[in-house]
PDB file of C-alpha atoms in Angstrom:
ATOM      1  CA  MET A  13     -20.789   6.597  96.437  1.00 43.00           C
ATOM      2  CA  SER A  14     -21.790   6.958 100.016  1.00 43.00           C
ATOM      3  CA  LEU A  15     -19.053   7.098 103.135  1.00 46.00           C
ATOM      4  CA  LYS A  16     -21.571   6.099 105.771  1.00 41.00           C
ATOM      5  CA  LYS A  17     -20.516   2.641 105.629  1.00 39.00           C
ATOM      6  CA  THR A  18     -17.061   2.667 105.659  1.00 39.00           C
ATOM      7  CA  LYS A  19     -14.274   1.712 108.109  1.00 40.00           C
ATOM      8  CA  GLU A  20     -11.097   3.118 107.912  1.00 39.00           C
ATOM      9  CA  ASN A  21     -10.783   4.033 111.384  1.00 38.00           C
ATOM     10  CA  GLY A  22     -12.897   3.434 114.184  1.00 46.00           C
ATOM     11  CA  ASP A  23     -13.149   7.293 115.247  1.00 69.00           C
ATOM     12  CA  LYS A  24     -16.851   8.116 113.569  1.00 78.00           C
ATOM     13  CA  PRO A  25     -17.141  11.442 111.469  1.00 82.00           C
ATOM     14  CA  PRO A  26     -18.931  13.734 113.782  1.00 86.00           C
ATOM     15  CA  ILE A  27     -21.096  14.368 111.091  1.00 87.00           C
ATOM     16  CA  SER A  28     -23.728  12.474 108.943  1.00 89.00           C
ATOM     17  CA  GLY A  29     -22.474  10.418 105.573  1.00 90.00           C
ATOM     18  CA  VAL A  30     -24.792  11.721 104.180  1.00 94.00           C
ATOM     19  CA  THR A  31     -23.243  15.943 105.137  1.00 94.00           C
ATOM     20  CA  LEU A  32     -19.868  14.659 103.768  1.00 95.00           C
ATOM     21  CA  ASN A  33     -20.607  13.500 100.673  1.00 95.00           C
ATOM     22  CA  ASN A  34     -22.950  17.003  99.851  1.00 96.00           C
ATOM     23  CA  ILE A  35     -19.707  18.804 101.088  1.00 96.00           C
ATOM     24  CA  LEU A  36     -16.961  17.429  99.628  1.00 95.00           C
ATOM     25  CA  LYS A  37     -18.793  16.992  96.212  1.00 96.00           C
ATOM     26  CA  ASN A  38     -18.712  21.256  96.457  1.00 96.00           C
ATOM     27  CA  ILE A  39     -15.517  21.006  96.681  1.00 93.00           C
ATOM     28  CA  LEU A  40     -14.209  18.917  94.180  1.00 91.00           C
ATOM     29  CA  GLU A  41     -17.352  21.357  92.301  1.00 92.00           C
ATOM     30  CA  ARG A  42     -15.514  24.466  93.369  1.00 90.00           C
ATOM     31  CA  ARG A  43     -17.613  25.854  95.452  1.00 95.00           C
ATOM     32  CA  PHE A  44     -16.288  26.271  98.231  1.00 94.00           C
ATOM     33  CA  THR A  45     -18.117  29.237  99.828  1.00 95.00           C
ATOM     34  CA  GLU A  46     -21.466  26.548  99.873  1.00 97.00           C
ATOM     35  CA  ALA A  47     -18.974  23.811 101.297  1.00 96.00           C
ATOM     36  CA  GLY A  48     -17.885  26.958 103.594  1.00 96.00           C
ATOM     37  CA  ARG A  49     -21.616  27.026 105.054  1.00 97.00           C
ATOM     38  CA  ILE A  50     -22.347  23.866 105.594  1.00 96.00           C
ATOM     39  CA  ILE A  51     -19.265  23.765 107.803  1.00 96.00           C
ATOM     40  CA  ASP A  52     -20.348  26.511 109.885  1.00 95.00           C
ATOM     41  CA  ARG A  53     -23.527  25.157 110.646  1.00 94.00           C
ATOM     42  CA  MET A  54     -22.371  21.150 111.124  1.00 92.00           C
ATOM     43  CA  GLU A  55     -19.299  22.306 113.912  1.00 92.00           C
ATOM     44  CA  SER A  56     -21.987  24.766 115.692  1.00 91.00           C
ATOM     45  CA  ARG A  57     -24.700  21.461 116.052  1.00 88.00           C
ATOM     46  CA  ILE A  58     -21.031  19.561 117.350  1.00 87.00           C
ATOM     47  CA  LYS A  59     -20.465  22.335 119.793  1.00 87.00           C
ATOM     48  CA  GLU A  60     -23.389  22.164 121.478  1.00 87.00           C
ATOM     49  CA  LYS A  61     -23.021  18.448 121.540  1.00 83.00           C
ATOM     50  CA  GLY A  62     -19.633  18.637 123.000  1.00 82.00           C
ATOM     51  CA  TYR A  63     -16.904  19.797 121.156  1.00 82.00           C
ATOM     52  CA  SER A  64     -14.824  16.847 121.097  1.00 90.00           C
ATOM     53  CA  ASP A  65     -10.325  17.331 120.062  1.00 92.00           C
ATOM     54  CA  PHE A  66     -11.179  14.518 117.736  1.00 94.00           C
ATOM     55  CA  ALA A  67     -14.343  16.536 115.953  1.00 93.00           C
ATOM     56  CA  ARG A  68     -12.458  19.844 115.721  1.00 94.00           C
ATOM     57  CA  GLY A  69      -9.693  17.836 113.845  1.00 95.00           C
ATOM     58  CA  PHE A  70     -12.555  16.865 111.487  1.00 96.00           C
ATOM     59  CA  ILE A  71     -13.358  19.570 110.879  1.00 95.00           C
ATOM     60  CA  TYR A  72      -9.794  21.773 110.231  1.00 95.00           C
ATOM     61  CA  GLY A  73      -8.870  19.331 108.394  1.00 96.00           C
ATOM     62  CA  LEU A  74     -12.480  20.139 106.391  1.00 96.00           C
ATOM     63  CA  ARG A  75     -11.489  23.447 105.889  1.00 95.00           C
ATOM     64  CA  GLY A  76      -7.759  22.617 104.915  1.00 92.00           C
ATOM     65  CA  ILE A  77      -9.089  20.543 102.561  1.00 92.00           C
ATOM     66  CA  ILE A  78     -10.731  24.379 101.112  1.00 92.00           C
ATOM     67  CA  LEU A  79      -8.339  26.627 101.772  1.00 90.00           C
ATOM     68  CA  MET A  80      -5.572  24.323  99.449  1.00 86.00           C
ATOM     69  CA  TYR A  81      -7.791  23.846  96.420  1.00 82.00           C
ATOM     70  CA  ARG A  82      -8.782  28.323  97.289  1.00 82.00           C
ATOM     71  CA  MET A  83      -4.480  28.401  96.221  1.00 76.00           C
ATOM     72  CA  ARG A  84      -5.153  26.583  93.910  1.00 65.00           C
ATOM     73  CA  ASN A  85      -2.090  28.435  92.439  1.00 63.00           C
ATOM     74  CA  ARG A  86       0.085  28.051  94.744  1.00 65.00           C
ATOM     75  CA  ASN A  87       1.980  25.224  95.048  1.00 70.00           C
ATOM     76  CA  THR A  88       0.340  23.294  97.715  1.00 69.00           C
ATOM     77  CA  PHE A  89      -0.553  19.105  97.871  1.00 70.00           C
ATOM     78  CA  ILE A  90      -4.073  19.423  96.267  1.00 70.00           C
ATOM     79  CA  SER A  91      -2.852  21.754  93.927  1.00 64.00           C
ATOM     80  CA  ARG A  92      -0.765  19.096  92.654  1.00 73.00           C
ATOM     81  CA  LEU A  93      -2.760  15.905  93.288  1.00 81.00           C
ATOM     82  CA  ASP A  94      -4.266  14.680  89.994  1.00 85.00           C
ATOM     83  CA  LEU A  95      -7.605  13.797  91.235  1.00 87.00           C
ATOM     84  CA  ASN A  96      -8.166  11.146  88.039  1.00 89.00           C
ATOM     85  CA  ASP A  97      -4.655   9.145  89.092  1.00 92.00           C
ATOM     86  CA  VAL A  98      -6.896   5.793  90.808  1.00 94.00           C
ATOM     87  CA  ASN A  99      -3.369   4.815  91.944  1.00 93.00           C
ATOM     88  CA  LEU A 100      -2.168   7.998  93.665  1.00 92.00           C
ATOM     89  CA  LEU A 101      -5.501   8.428  95.567  1.00 94.00           C
ATOM     90  CA  LYS A 102      -5.177   4.890  96.785  1.00 95.00           C
ATOM     91  CA  LYS A 103      -2.246   5.712  98.235  1.00 94.00           C
ATOM     92  CA  TYR A 104      -2.878   8.382  99.836  1.00 93.00           C
ATOM     93  CA  TYR A 105      -6.183   6.948 101.514  1.00 96.00           C
ATOM     94  CA  ARG A 106      -4.199   4.274 102.535  1.00 96.00           C
ATOM     95  CA  GLU A 107      -1.313   6.927 104.268  1.00 95.00           C
ATOM     96  CA  PHE A 108      -3.888   8.884 105.969  1.00 95.00           C
ATOM     97  CA  SER A 109      -5.963   5.819 106.806  1.00 95.00           C
ATOM     98  CA  GLU A 110      -3.239   4.495 108.775  1.00 96.00           C
ATOM     99  CA  HIS A 111      -2.520   8.176 110.365  1.00 95.00           C
ATOM    100  CA  ALA A 112      -6.238   7.955 111.580  1.00 95.00           C
ATOM    101  CA  LYS A 113      -5.937   4.615 113.210  1.00 95.00           C
ATOM    102  CA  ASN A 114      -2.082   5.392 114.890  1.00 93.00           C
ATOM    103  CA  LYS A 115      -3.192   6.003 118.676  1.00 92.00           C
ATOM    104  CA  LEU A 116       0.232   7.399 118.506  1.00 93.00           C
ATOM    105  CA  HIS A 117      -2.062  10.161 117.654  1.00 94.00           C
ATOM    106  CA  GLY A 118      -3.413  12.965 119.354  1.00 94.00           C
ATOM    107  CA  ASP A 119      -7.427  13.060 118.557  1.00 95.00           C
ATOM    108  CA  TYR A 120      -7.307  16.732 117.233  1.00 95.00           C
ATOM    109  CA  ASP A 121      -4.606  14.637 114.824  1.00 96.00           C
ATOM    110  CA  ARG A 122      -6.660  11.686 113.770  1.00 97.00           C
ATOM    111  CA  GLY A 123      -8.998  13.963 113.288  1.00 96.00           C
ATOM    112  CA  TYR A 124      -7.367  15.670 110.513  1.00 96.00           C
ATOM    113  CA  PHE A 125      -5.851  12.863 109.303  1.00 96.00           C
ATOM    114  CA  SER A 126      -9.151  11.142 108.956  1.00 96.00           C
ATOM    115  CA  ALA A 127     -10.836  14.799 107.017  1.00 96.00           C
ATOM    116  CA  LEU A 128      -8.552  13.822 104.484  1.00 95.00           C
ATOM    117  CA  ALA A 129      -9.198   9.765 104.457  1.00 96.00           C
ATOM    118  CA  LYS A 130     -12.450  11.246 103.537  1.00 96.00           C
ATOM    119  CA  PHE A 131     -11.064  13.798 101.111  1.00 96.00           C
ATOM    120  CA  MET A 132      -8.892  10.559  99.387  1.00 96.00           C
ATOM    121  CA  PHE A 133     -11.605   7.298  99.217  1.00 96.00           C
ATOM    122  CA  PHE A 134     -14.444  10.434  97.481  1.00 96.00           C
ATOM    123  CA  ALA A 135     -12.000  11.625  95.065  1.00 95.00           C
ATOM    124  CA  LEU A 136     -11.417   7.528  94.516  1.00 95.00           C
ATOM    125  CA  LYS A 137     -14.738   6.553  93.650  1.00 95.00           C
ATOM    126  CA  ASN A 138     -15.303  10.155  91.815  1.00 93.00           C
ATOM    127  CA  ALA A 139     -11.907   9.428  88.860  1.00 92.00           C
ATOM    128  CA  GLU A 140     -13.522   5.347  89.794  1.00 91.00           C
ATOM    129  CA  LYS A 141     -16.686   6.704  88.733  1.00 88.00           C
ATOM    130  CA  SER A 142     -15.599   8.231  86.141  1.00 84.00           C
ATOM    131  CA  LYS A 143     -13.520   6.018  83.827  1.00 77.00           C
ATOM    132  CA  LYS A 144     -16.178   3.480  83.716  1.00 70.00           C
TER     133      LYS A 144
END
């Protein structure tokens, strides 16, 4: 279930597909500390190479997903999201992908939406896999 080969937007994620899959897997398994550590390491490497607005938005998007999951007992988008509902995940994936591609949004926002789209894609593939 690699995200490496997906091209839902024109901007490339600032981290490798393998690392991104590892982060998203940890999030879905509620291992937030481990996911956060990986994000911290990747953010340090990204800063060394030059920290674009897109990369900053992408990293903060991943951090936002973790924050929403940690606040699961509160009324957040993620806490209300049924990660087994394939149709709903497809809907959000399309919506976030459109925002990630939309040049009317700034680079930071497109990076943020790109992270959300990647998460929806990953959750969608997990849901499809568990239905089989």
